[in-house]
Amino acid sequence: MVIPTVLFTDSKAWRKDVPRRLESSFAGTTFLHFEYVHLKLFALHAKDYYNMNNPVAKILMPKMQYPPSERLEVLLQAYLGLYQLTSRAHFEKYIDFIDIYAQVQPEEQEVICAEIMENKETAMLAQYIKDLGRTEGRTEGRAEGRVEGRVEGRQAILQRLFTKRFGQSILDIQFQERLRKATPEQLDLWAEKLLDAKSVDEVFRDN
């Protein structure tokens, strides 16, 4: 059984209601019915998932609700949980999700690694994180690469949304150049304005 689920990671998406189902009917017959489970991560408490043996929950904990004073503990629980519940290959594959969702800073990783090293049972995890290049000299480069990848992903999504909303005519050189030079904040703003805009010019107005 496959259950479609949409995870909302930002409360801004709930300023307006979002479609939750799609139906296609004709002459009293339903040919298509689709709906999904909607889950607001920011409404969940990260502490409630510390002892849950679910690697997906560990990955998503940084997007849940917690006091700023507990941030390092949430990150620690996320790293440890993922490490203990998955294979090394899966850990290496999915730890980037934790780093990206939480926007983990190099100094935070150093504190977490130092705390992990104090426990013999988890010291291997600290060394493994270092081997992945998440501390010391390589941390900055990997962080920059993740940021660049996120921007490119946003650009690609916006391009598809513009094409679907306004047609192929907007995919010209000037439009591509505007997307390429945009900051992450501008891309987010354009994506939000795209929901209600009647034209391409209206999306870019006052920018």
mmCIF file with all atom_site columns, N, CA, C and O in Angstrom, residues 58-104:
data_model
loop_
_atom_site.group_PDB
_atom_site.id
_atom_site.type_symbol
_atom_site.label_atom_id
_atom_site.label_alt_id
_atom_site.label_comp_id
_atom_site.label_asym_id
_atom_site.label_entity_id
_atom_site.label_seq_id
_atom_site.pdbx_PDB_ins_code
_atom_site.Cartn_x
_atom_site.Cartn_y
_atom_site.Cartn_z
_atom_site.occupancy
_atom_site.B_iso_or_equiv
_atom_site.pdbx_formal_charge
_atom_site.auth_seq_id
_atom_site.auth_comp_id
_atom_site.auth_asym_id
_atom_site.auth_atom_id
_atom_site.pdbx_PDB_model_num
ATOM 1   N N  . LYS A 1 58  ? 13.821 11.002 12.441 1.00 0.00 ? 58  LYS A N  1
ATOM 2   C CA . LYS A 1 58  ? 15.089 11.609 12.843 1.00 0.00 ? 58  LYS A CA 1
ATOM 3   C C  . LYS A 1 58  ? 15.534 12.665 11.830 1.00 0.00 ? 58  LYS A C  1
ATOM 4   O O  . LYS A 1 58  ? 16.008 13.745 12.198 1.00 0.00 ? 58  LYS A O  1
ATOM 5   N N  . ILE A 1 59  ? 15.374 12.374 10.554 1.00 0.00 ? 59  ILE A N  1
ATOM 6   C CA . ILE A 1 59  ? 15.762 13.310 9.507  1.00 0.00 ? 59  ILE A CA 1
ATOM 7   C C  . ILE A 1 59  ? 14.930 14.589 9.573  1.00 0.00 ? 59  ILE A C  1
ATOM 8   O O  . ILE A 1 59  ? 15.435 15.691 9.349  1.00 0.00 ? 59  ILE A O  1
ATOM 9   N N  . LEU A 1 60  ? 13.647 14.439 9.899  1.00 0.00 ? 60  LEU A N  1
ATOM 10  C CA . LEU A 1 60  ? 12.722 15.576 9.866  1.00 0.00 ? 60  LEU A CA 1
ATOM 11  C C  . LEU A 1 60  ? 12.666 16.363 11.172 1.00 0.00 ? 60  LEU A C  1
ATOM 12  O O  . LEU A 1 60  ? 12.061 17.442 11.212 1.00 0.00 ? 60  LEU A O  1
ATOM 13  N N  . MET A 1 61  ? 13.274 15.868 12.236 1.00 0.00 ? 61  MET A N  1
ATOM 14  C CA . MET A 1 61  ? 13.195 16.553 13.527 1.00 0.00 ? 61  MET A CA 1
ATOM 15  C C  . MET A 1 61  ? 13.627 18.022 13.487 1.00 0.00 ? 61  MET A C  1
ATOM 16  O O  . MET A 1 61  ? 13.022 18.863 14.156 1.00 0.00 ? 61  MET A O  1
ATOM 17  N N  . PRO A 1 62  ? 14.668 18.389 12.729 1.00 0.00 ? 62  PRO A N  1
ATOM 18  C CA . PRO A 1 62  ? 15.063 19.799 12.720 1.00 0.00 ? 62  PRO A CA 1
ATOM 19  C C  . PRO A 1 62  ? 13.984 20.746 12.200 1.00 0.00 ? 62  PRO A C  1
ATOM 20  O O  . PRO A 1 62  ? 14.057 21.950 12.446 1.00 0.00 ? 62  PRO A O  1
ATOM 21  N N  . LYS A 1 63  ? 12.992 20.233 11.455 1.00 0.00 ? 63  LYS A N  1
ATOM 22  C CA . LYS A 1 63  ? 11.914 21.077 10.958 1.00 0.00 ? 63  LYS A CA 1
ATOM 23  C C  . LYS A 1 63  ? 10.719 21.091 11.898 1.00 0.00 ? 63  LYS A C  1
ATOM 24  O O  . LYS A 1 63  ? 9.726  21.757 11.620 1.00 0.00 ? 63  LYS A O  1
ATOM 25  N N  . MET A 1 64  ? 10.801 20.360 13.008 1.00 0.00 ? 64  MET A N  1
ATOM 26  C CA . MET A 1 64  ? 9.719  20.347 13.982 1.00 0.00 ? 64  MET A CA 1
ATOM 27  C C  . MET A 1 64  ? 9.882  21.507 14.967 1.00 0.00 ? 64  MET A C  1
ATOM 28  O O  . MET A 1 64  ? 10.788 22.323 14.859 1.00 0.00 ? 64  MET A O  1
ATOM 29  N N  . GLN A 1 65  ? 9.013  21.555 15.938 1.00 0.00 ? 65  GLN A N  1
ATOM 30  C CA . GLN A 1 65  ? 9.002  22.642 16.910 1.00 0.00 ? 65  GLN A CA 1
ATOM 31  C C  . GLN A 1 65  ? 9.891  22.324 18.109 1.00 0.00 ? 65  GLN A C  1
ATOM 32  O O  . GLN A 1 65  ? 9.836  21.230 18.652 1.00 0.00 ? 65  GLN A O  1
ATOM 33  N N  . TYR A 1 66  ? 10.720 23.305 18.496 1.00 0.00 ? 66  TYR A N  1
ATOM 34  C CA . TYR A 1 66  ? 11.556 23.161 19.691 1.00 0.00 ? 66  TYR A CA 1
ATOM 35  C C  . TYR A 1 66  ? 12.077 24.549 20.084 1.00 0.00 ? 66  TYR A C  1
ATOM 36  O O  . TYR A 1 66  ? 12.245 25.427 19.229 1.00 0.00 ? 66  TYR A O  1
ATOM 37  N N  . PRO A 1 67  ? 12.349 24.765 21.365 1.00 0.00 ? 67  PRO A N  1
ATOM 38  C CA . PRO A 1 67  ? 12.899 26.049 21.807 1.00 0.00 ? 67  PRO A CA 1
ATOM 39  C C  . PRO A 1 67  ? 14.317 26.223 21.249 1.00 0.00 ? 67  PRO A C  1
ATOM 40  O O  . PRO A 1 67  ? 15.044 25.244 21.081 1.00 0.00 ? 67  PRO A O  1
ATOM 41  N N  . PRO A 1 68  ? 14.723 27.435 20.961 1.00 0.00 ? 68  PRO A N  1
ATOM 42  C CA . PRO A 1 68  ? 16.092 27.676 20.453 1.00 0.00 ? 68  PRO A CA 1
ATOM 43  C C  . PRO A 1 68  ? 17.169 27.097 21.368 1.00 0.00 ? 68  PRO A C  1
ATOM 44  O O  . PRO A 1 68  ? 18.223 26.666 20.890 1.00 0.00 ? 68  PRO A O  1
ATOM 45  N N  . SER A 1 69  ? 16.897 27.061 22.669 1.00 0.00 ? 69  SER A N  1
ATOM 46  C CA . SER A 1 69  ? 17.889 26.546 23.618 1.00 0.00 ? 69  SER A CA 1
ATOM 47  C C  . SER A 1 69  ? 18.123 25.046 23.455 1.00 0.00 ? 69  SER A C  1
ATOM 48  O O  . SER A 1 69  ? 19.123 24.517 23.927 1.00 0.00 ? 69  SER A O  1
ATOM 49  N N  . GLU A 1 70  ? 17.200 24.343 22.788 1.00 0.00 ? 70  GLU A N  1
ATOM 50  C CA . GLU A 1 70  ? 17.323 22.900 22.613 1.00 0.00 ? 70  GLU A CA 1
ATOM 51  C C  . GLU A 1 70  ? 17.806 22.519 21.216 1.00 0.00 ? 70  GLU A C  1
ATOM 52  O O  . GLU A 1 70  ? 17.796 21.350 20.852 1.00 0.00 ? 70  GLU A O  1
ATOM 53  N N  . ARG A 1 71  ? 18.231 23.493 20.429 1.00 0.00 ? 71  ARG A N  1
ATOM 54  C CA . ARG A 1 71  ? 18.616 23.221 19.038 1.00 0.00 ? 71  ARG A CA 1
ATOM 55  C C  . ARG A 1 71  ? 19.727 22.185 18.934 1.00 0.00 ? 71  ARG A C  1
ATOM 56  O O  . ARG A 1 71  ? 19.633 21.233 18.151 1.00 0.00 ? 71  ARG A O  1
ATOM 57  N N  . LEU A 1 72  ? 20.801 22.353 19.704 1.00 0.00 ? 72  LEU A N  1
ATOM 58  C CA . LEU A 1 72  ? 21.921 21.417 19.620 1.00 0.00 ? 72  LEU A CA 1
ATOM 59  C C  . LEU A 1 72  ? 21.500 20.012 20.029 1.00 0.00 ? 72  LEU A C  1
ATOM 60  O O  . LEU A 1 72  ? 21.965 19.023 19.450 1.00 0.00 ? 72  LEU A O  1
ATOM 61  N N  . GLU A 1 73  ? 20.616 19.898 21.019 1.00 0.00 ? 73  GLU A N  1
ATOM 62  C CA . GLU A 1 73  ? 20.146 18.579 21.444 1.00 0.00 ? 73  GLU A CA 1
ATOM 63  C C  . GLU A 1 73  ? 19.318 17.929 20.344 1.00 0.00 ? 73  GLU A C  1
ATOM 64  O O  . GLU A 1 73  ? 19.419 16.715 20.104 1.00 0.00 ? 73  GLU A O  1
ATOM 65  N N  . VAL A 1 74  ? 18.499 18.719 19.651 1.00 0.00 ? 74  VAL A N  1
ATOM 66  C CA . VAL A 1 74  ? 17.709 18.186 18.536 1.00 0.00 ? 74  VAL A CA 1
ATOM 67  C C  . VAL A 1 74  ? 18.627 17.682 17.423 1.00 0.00 ? 74  VAL A C  1
ATOM 68  O O  . VAL A 1 74  ? 18.419 16.591 16.872 1.00 0.00 ? 74  VAL A O  1
ATOM 69  N N  . LEU A 1 75  ? 19.645 18.463 17.087 1.00 0.00 ? 75  LEU A N  1
ATOM 70  C CA . LEU A 1 75  ? 20.590 18.037 16.054 1.00 0.00 ? 75  LEU A CA 1
ATOM 71  C C  . LEU A 1 75  ? 21.330 16.777 16.475 1.00 0.00 ? 75  LEU A C  1
ATOM 72  O O  . LEU A 1 75  ? 21.527 15.857 15.659 1.00 0.00 ? 75  LEU A O  1
ATOM 73  N N  . LEU A 1 76  ? 21.726 16.734 17.738 1.00 0.00 ? 76  LEU A N  1
ATOM 74  C CA . LEU A 1 76  ? 22.422 15.554 18.253 1.00 0.00 ? 76  LEU A CA 1
ATOM 75  C C  . LEU A 1 76  ? 21.538 14.322 18.153 1.00 0.00 ? 76  LEU A C  1
ATOM 76  O O  . LEU A 1 76  ? 21.980 13.254 17.707 1.00 0.00 ? 76  LEU A O  1
ATOM 77  N N  . GLN A 1 77  ? 20.279 14.448 18.554 1.00 0.00 ? 77  GLN A N  1
ATOM 78  C CA . GLN A 1 77  ? 19.346 13.326 18.488 1.00 0.00 ? 77  GLN A CA 1
ATOM 79  C C  . GLN A 1 77  ? 19.085 12.900 17.042 1.00 0.00 ? 77  GLN A C  1
ATOM 80  O O  . GLN A 1 77  ? 18.936 11.709 16.750 1.00 0.00 ? 77  GLN A O  1
ATOM 81  N N  . ALA A 1 78  ? 19.059 13.855 16.148 1.00 0.00 ? 78  ALA A N  1
ATOM 82  C CA . ALA A 1 78  ? 18.842 13.537 14.732 1.00 0.00 ? 78  ALA A CA 1
ATOM 83  C C  . ALA A 1 78  ? 20.019 12.756 14.165 1.00 0.00 ? 78  ALA A C  1
ATOM 84  O O  . ALA A 1 78  ? 19.841 11.726 13.497 1.00 0.00 ? 78  ALA A O  1
ATOM 85  N N  . TYR A 1 79  ? 21.240 13.239 14.415 1.00 0.00 ? 79  TYR A N  1
ATOM 86  C CA . TYR A 1 79  ? 22.437 12.543 13.938 1.00 0.00 ? 79  TYR A CA 1
ATOM 87  C C  . TYR A 1 79  ? 22.530 11.137 14.529 1.00 0.00 ? 79  TYR A C  1
ATOM 88  O O  . TYR A 1 79  ? 22.737 10.146 13.802 1.00 0.00 ? 79  TYR A O  1
ATOM 89  N N  . LEU A 1 80  ? 22.382 11.033 15.852 1.00 0.00 ? 80  LEU A N  1
ATOM 90  C CA . LEU A 1 80  ? 22.514 9.743  16.520 1.00 0.00 ? 80  LEU A CA 1
ATOM 91  C C  . LEU A 1 80  ? 21.445 8.767  16.052 1.00 0.00 ? 80  LEU A C  1
ATOM 92  O O  . LEU A 1 80  ? 21.724 7.591  15.793 1.00 0.00 ? 80  LEU A O  1
ATOM 93  N N  . GLY A 1 81  ? 20.216 9.259  15.974 1.00 0.00 ? 81  GLY A N  1
ATOM 94  C CA . GLY A 1 81  ? 19.124 8.378  15.559 1.00 0.00 ? 81  GLY A CA 1
ATOM 95  C C  . GLY A 1 81  ? 19.330 7.816  14.171 1.00 0.00 ? 81  GLY A C  1
ATOM 96  O O  . GLY A 1 81  ? 19.141 6.619  13.927 1.00 0.00 ? 81  GLY A O  1
ATOM 97  N N  . LEU A 1 82  ? 19.716 8.692  13.233 1.00 0.00 ? 82  LEU A N  1
ATOM 98  C CA . LEU A 1 82  ? 19.953 8.238  11.868 1.00 0.00 ? 82  LEU A CA 1
ATOM 99  C C  . LEU A 1 82  ? 21.112 7.251  11.814 1.00 0.00 ? 82  LEU A C  1
ATOM 100 O O  . LEU A 1 82  ? 21.057 6.247  11.098 1.00 0.00 ? 82  LEU A O  1
ATOM 101 N N  . TYR A 1 83  ? 22.150 7.508  12.583 1.00 0.00 ? 83  TYR A N  1
ATOM 102 C CA . TYR A 1 83  ? 23.329 6.641  12.601 1.00 0.00 ? 83  TYR A CA 1
ATOM 103 C C  . TYR A 1 83  ? 23.004 5.259  13.165 1.00 0.00 ? 83  TYR A C  1
ATOM 104 O O  . TYR A 1 83  ? 23.480 4.239  12.663 1.00 0.00 ? 83  TYR A O  1
ATOM 105 N N  . GLN A 1 84  ? 22.171 5.227  14.206 1.00 0.00 ? 84  GLN A N  1
ATOM 106 C CA . GLN A 1 84  ? 21.859 3.971  14.882 1.00 0.00 ? 84  GLN A CA 1
ATOM 107 C C  . GLN A 1 84  ? 20.815 3.144  14.137 1.00 0.00 ? 84  GLN A C  1
ATOM 108 O O  . GLN A 1 84  ? 20.766 1.922  14.285 1.00 0.00 ? 84  GLN A O  1
ATOM 109 N N  . LEU A 1 85  ? 19.993 3.786  13.333 1.00 0.00 ? 85  LEU A N  1
ATOM 110 C CA . LEU A 1 85  ? 18.864 3.095  12.707 1.00 0.00 ? 85  LEU A CA 1
ATOM 111 C C  . LEU A 1 85  ? 19.086 2.739  11.237 1.00 0.00 ? 85  LEU A C  1
ATOM 112 O O  . LEU A 1 85  ? 18.242 2.066  10.645 1.00 0.00 ? 85  LEU A O  1
ATOM 113 N N  . THR A 1 86  ? 20.189 3.189  10.652 1.00 0.00 ? 86  THR A N  1
ATOM 114 C CA . THR A 1 86  ? 20.405 2.927  9.225  1.00 0.00 ? 86  THR A CA 1
ATOM 115 C C  . THR A 1 86  ? 21.786 2.329  8.992  1.00 0.00 ? 86  THR A C  1
ATOM 116 O O  . THR A 1 86  ? 22.648 2.339  9.870  1.00 0.00 ? 86  THR A O  1
ATOM 117 N N  . SER A 1 87  ? 21.985 1.844  7.783  1.00 0.00 ? 87  SER A N  1
ATOM 118 C CA . SER A 1 87  ? 23.306 1.362  7.383  1.00 0.00 ? 87  SER A CA 1
ATOM 119 C C  . SER A 1 87  ? 24.213 2.564  7.157  1.00 0.00 ? 87  SER A C  1
ATOM 120 O O  . SER A 1 87  ? 23.747 3.705  7.046  1.00 0.00 ? 87  SER A O  1
ATOM 121 N N  . ARG A 1 88  ? 25.509 2.324  7.087  1.00 0.00 ? 88  ARG A N  1
ATOM 122 C CA . ARG A 1 88  ? 26.436 3.433  6.861  1.00 0.00 ? 88  ARG A CA 1
ATOM 123 C C  . ARG A 1 88  ? 26.171 4.105  5.510  1.00 0.00 ? 88  ARG A C  1
ATOM 124 O O  . ARG A 1 88  ? 26.310 5.322  5.377  1.00 0.00 ? 88  ARG A O  1
ATOM 125 N N  . ALA A 1 89  ? 25.802 3.325  4.510  1.00 0.00 ? 89  ALA A N  1
ATOM 126 C CA . ALA A 1 89  ? 25.524 3.900  3.190  1.00 0.00 ? 89  ALA A CA 1
ATOM 127 C C  . ALA A 1 89  ? 24.324 4.834  3.249  1.00 0.00 ? 89  ALA A C  1
ATOM 128 O O  . ALA A 1 89  ? 24.332 5.925  2.665  1.00 0.00 ? 89  ALA A O  1
ATOM 129 N N  . HIS A 1 90  ? 23.275 4.403  3.941  1.00 0.00 ? 90  HIS A N  1
ATOM 130 C CA . HIS A 1 90  ? 22.085 5.248  4.068  1.00 0.00 ? 90  HIS A CA 1
ATOM 131 C C  . HIS A 1 90  ? 22.366 6.463  4.945  1.00 0.00 ? 90  HIS A C  1
ATOM 132 O O  . HIS A 1 90  ? 21.824 7.548  4.702  1.00 0.00 ? 90  HIS A O  1
ATOM 133 N N  . PHE A 1 91  ? 23.186 6.301  5.974  1.00 0.00 ? 91  PHE A N  1
ATOM 134 C CA . PHE A 1 91  ? 23.539 7.432  6.823  1.00 0.00 ? 91  PHE A CA 1
ATOM 135 C C  . PHE A 1 91  ? 24.239 8.507  5.992  1.00 0.00 ? 91  PHE A C  1
ATOM 136 O O  . PHE A 1 91  ? 23.906 9.697  6.071  1.00 0.00 ? 91  PHE A O  1
ATOM 137 N N  . GLU A 1 92  ? 25.205 8.091  5.192  1.00 0.00 ? 92  GLU A N  1
ATOM 138 C CA . GLU A 1 92  ? 25.936 9.047  4.362  1.00 0.00 ? 92  GLU A CA 1
ATOM 139 C C  . GLU A 1 92  ? 25.021 9.711  3.336  1.00 0.00 ? 92  GLU A C  1
ATOM 140 O O  . GLU A 1 92  ? 25.186 10.883 3.004  1.00 0.00 ? 92  GLU A O  1
ATOM 141 N N  . LYS A 1 93  ? 24.028 8.963  2.865  1.00 0.00 ? 93  LYS A N  1
ATOM 142 C CA . LYS A 1 93  ? 23.115 9.490  1.844  1.00 0.00 ? 93  LYS A CA 1
ATOM 143 C C  . LYS A 1 93  ? 22.141 10.503 2.416  1.00 0.00 ? 93  LYS A C  1
ATOM 144 O O  . LYS A 1 93  ? 21.846 11.523 1.788  1.00 0.00 ? 93  LYS A O  1
ATOM 145 N N  . TYR A 1 94  ? 21.662 10.271 3.654  1.00 0.00 ? 94  TYR A N  1
ATOM 146 C CA . TYR A 1 94  ? 20.568 11.091 4.180  1.00 0.00 ? 94  TYR A CA 1
ATOM 147 C C  . TYR A 1 94  ? 20.987 12.130 5.222  1.00 0.00 ? 94  TYR A C  1
ATOM 148 O O  . TYR A 1 94  ? 20.170 12.958 5.619  1.00 0.00 ? 94  TYR A O  1
ATOM 149 N N  . ILE A 1 95  ? 22.224 12.100 5.685  1.00 0.00 ? 95  ILE A N  1
ATOM 150 C CA . ILE A 1 95  ? 22.634 13.094 6.679  1.00 0.00 ? 95  ILE A CA 1
ATOM 151 C C  . ILE A 1 95  ? 22.596 14.503 6.094  1.00 0.00 ? 95  ILE A C  1
ATOM 152 O O  . ILE A 1 95  ? 22.391 15.492 6.816  1.00 0.00 ? 95  ILE A O  1
ATOM 153 N N  . ASP A 1 96  ? 22.774 14.619 4.780  1.00 0.00 ? 96  ASP A N  1
ATOM 154 C CA . ASP A 1 96  ? 22.685 15.933 4.151  1.00 0.00 ? 96  ASP A CA 1
ATOM 155 C C  . ASP A 1 96  ? 21.312 16.567 4.350  1.00 0.00 ? 96  ASP A C  1
ATOM 156 O O  . ASP A 1 96  ? 21.178 17.789 4.410  1.00 0.00 ? 96  ASP A O  1
ATOM 157 N N  . PHE A 1 97  ? 20.256 15.733 4.434  1.00 0.00 ? 97  PHE A N  1
ATOM 158 C CA . PHE A 1 97  ? 18.918 16.273 4.661  1.00 0.00 ? 97  PHE A CA 1
ATOM 159 C C  . PHE A 1 97  ? 18.861 16.989 6.008  1.00 0.00 ? 97  PHE A C  1
ATOM 160 O O  . PHE A 1 97  ? 18.252 18.052 6.137  1.00 0.00 ? 97  PHE A O  1
ATOM 161 N N  . ILE A 1 98  ? 19.488 16.386 7.025  1.00 0.00 ? 98  ILE A N  1
ATOM 162 C CA . ILE A 1 98  ? 19.513 17.024 8.343  1.00 0.00 ? 98  ILE A CA 1
ATOM 163 C C  . ILE A 1 98  ? 20.266 18.345 8.262  1.00 0.00 ? 98  ILE A C  1
ATOM 164 O O  . ILE A 1 98  ? 19.816 19.379 8.766  1.00 0.00 ? 98  ILE A O  1
ATOM 165 N N  . ASP A 1 99  ? 21.436 18.330 7.623  1.00 0.00 ? 99  ASP A N  1
ATOM 166 C CA . ASP A 1 99  ? 22.246 19.544 7.508  1.00 0.00 ? 99  ASP A CA 1
ATOM 167 C C  . ASP A 1 99  ? 21.490 20.656 6.788  1.00 0.00 ? 99  ASP A C  1
ATOM 168 O O  . ASP A 1 99  ? 21.541 21.825 7.173  1.00 0.00 ? 99  ASP A O  1
ATOM 169 N N  . ILE A 1 100 ? 20.768 20.283 5.721  1.00 0.00 ? 100 ILE A N  1
ATOM 170 C CA . ILE A 1 100 ? 20.067 21.287 4.916  1.00 0.00 ? 100 ILE A CA 1
ATOM 171 C C  . ILE A 1 100 ? 18.824 21.792 5.630  1.00 0.00 ? 100 ILE A C  1
ATOM 172 O O  . ILE A 1 100 ? 18.582 22.999 5.709  1.00 0.00 ? 100 ILE A O  1
ATOM 173 N N  . TYR A 1 101 ? 18.008 20.877 6.166  1.00 0.00 ? 101 TYR A N  1
ATOM 174 C CA . TYR A 1 101 ? 16.792 21.298 6.855  1.00 0.00 ? 101 TYR A CA 1
ATOM 175 C C  . TYR A 1 101 ? 17.113 22.218 8.023  1.00 0.00 ? 101 TYR A C  1
ATOM 176 O O  . TYR A 1 101 ? 16.416 23.203 8.267  1.00 0.00 ? 101 TYR A O  1
ATOM 177 N N  . ALA A 1 102 ? 18.170 21.912 8.758  1.00 0.00 ? 102 ALA A N  1
ATOM 178 C CA . ALA A 1 102 ? 18.506 22.679 9.960  1.00 0.00 ? 102 ALA A CA 1
ATOM 179 C C  . ALA A 1 102 ? 19.490 23.812 9.677  1.00 0.00 ? 102 ALA A C  1
ATOM 180 O O  . ALA A 1 102 ? 19.754 24.624 10.556 1.00 0.00 ? 102 ALA A O  1
ATOM 181 N N  . GLN A 1 103 ? 20.053 23.857 8.444  1.00 0.00 ? 103 GLN A N  1
ATOM 182 C CA . GLN A 1 103 ? 21.076 24.843 8.106  1.00 0.00 ? 103 GLN A CA 1
ATOM 183 C C  . GLN A 1 103 ? 22.176 24.844 9.178  1.00 0.00 ? 103 GLN A C  1
ATOM 184 O O  . GLN A 1 103 ? 22.513 25.873 9.770  1.00 0.00 ? 103 GLN A O  1
ATOM 185 N N  . VAL A 1 104 ? 22.718 23.651 9.404  1.00 0.00 ? 104 VAL A N  1
ATOM 186 C CA . VAL A 1 104 ? 23.718 23.458 10.450 1.00 0.00 ? 104 VAL A CA 1
ATOM 187 C C  . VAL A 1 104 ? 24.996 24.238 10.132 1.00 0.00 ? 104 VAL A C  1
ATOM 188 O O  . VAL A 1 104 ? 25.514 24.167 9.017  1.00 0.00 ? 104 VAL A O  1
#
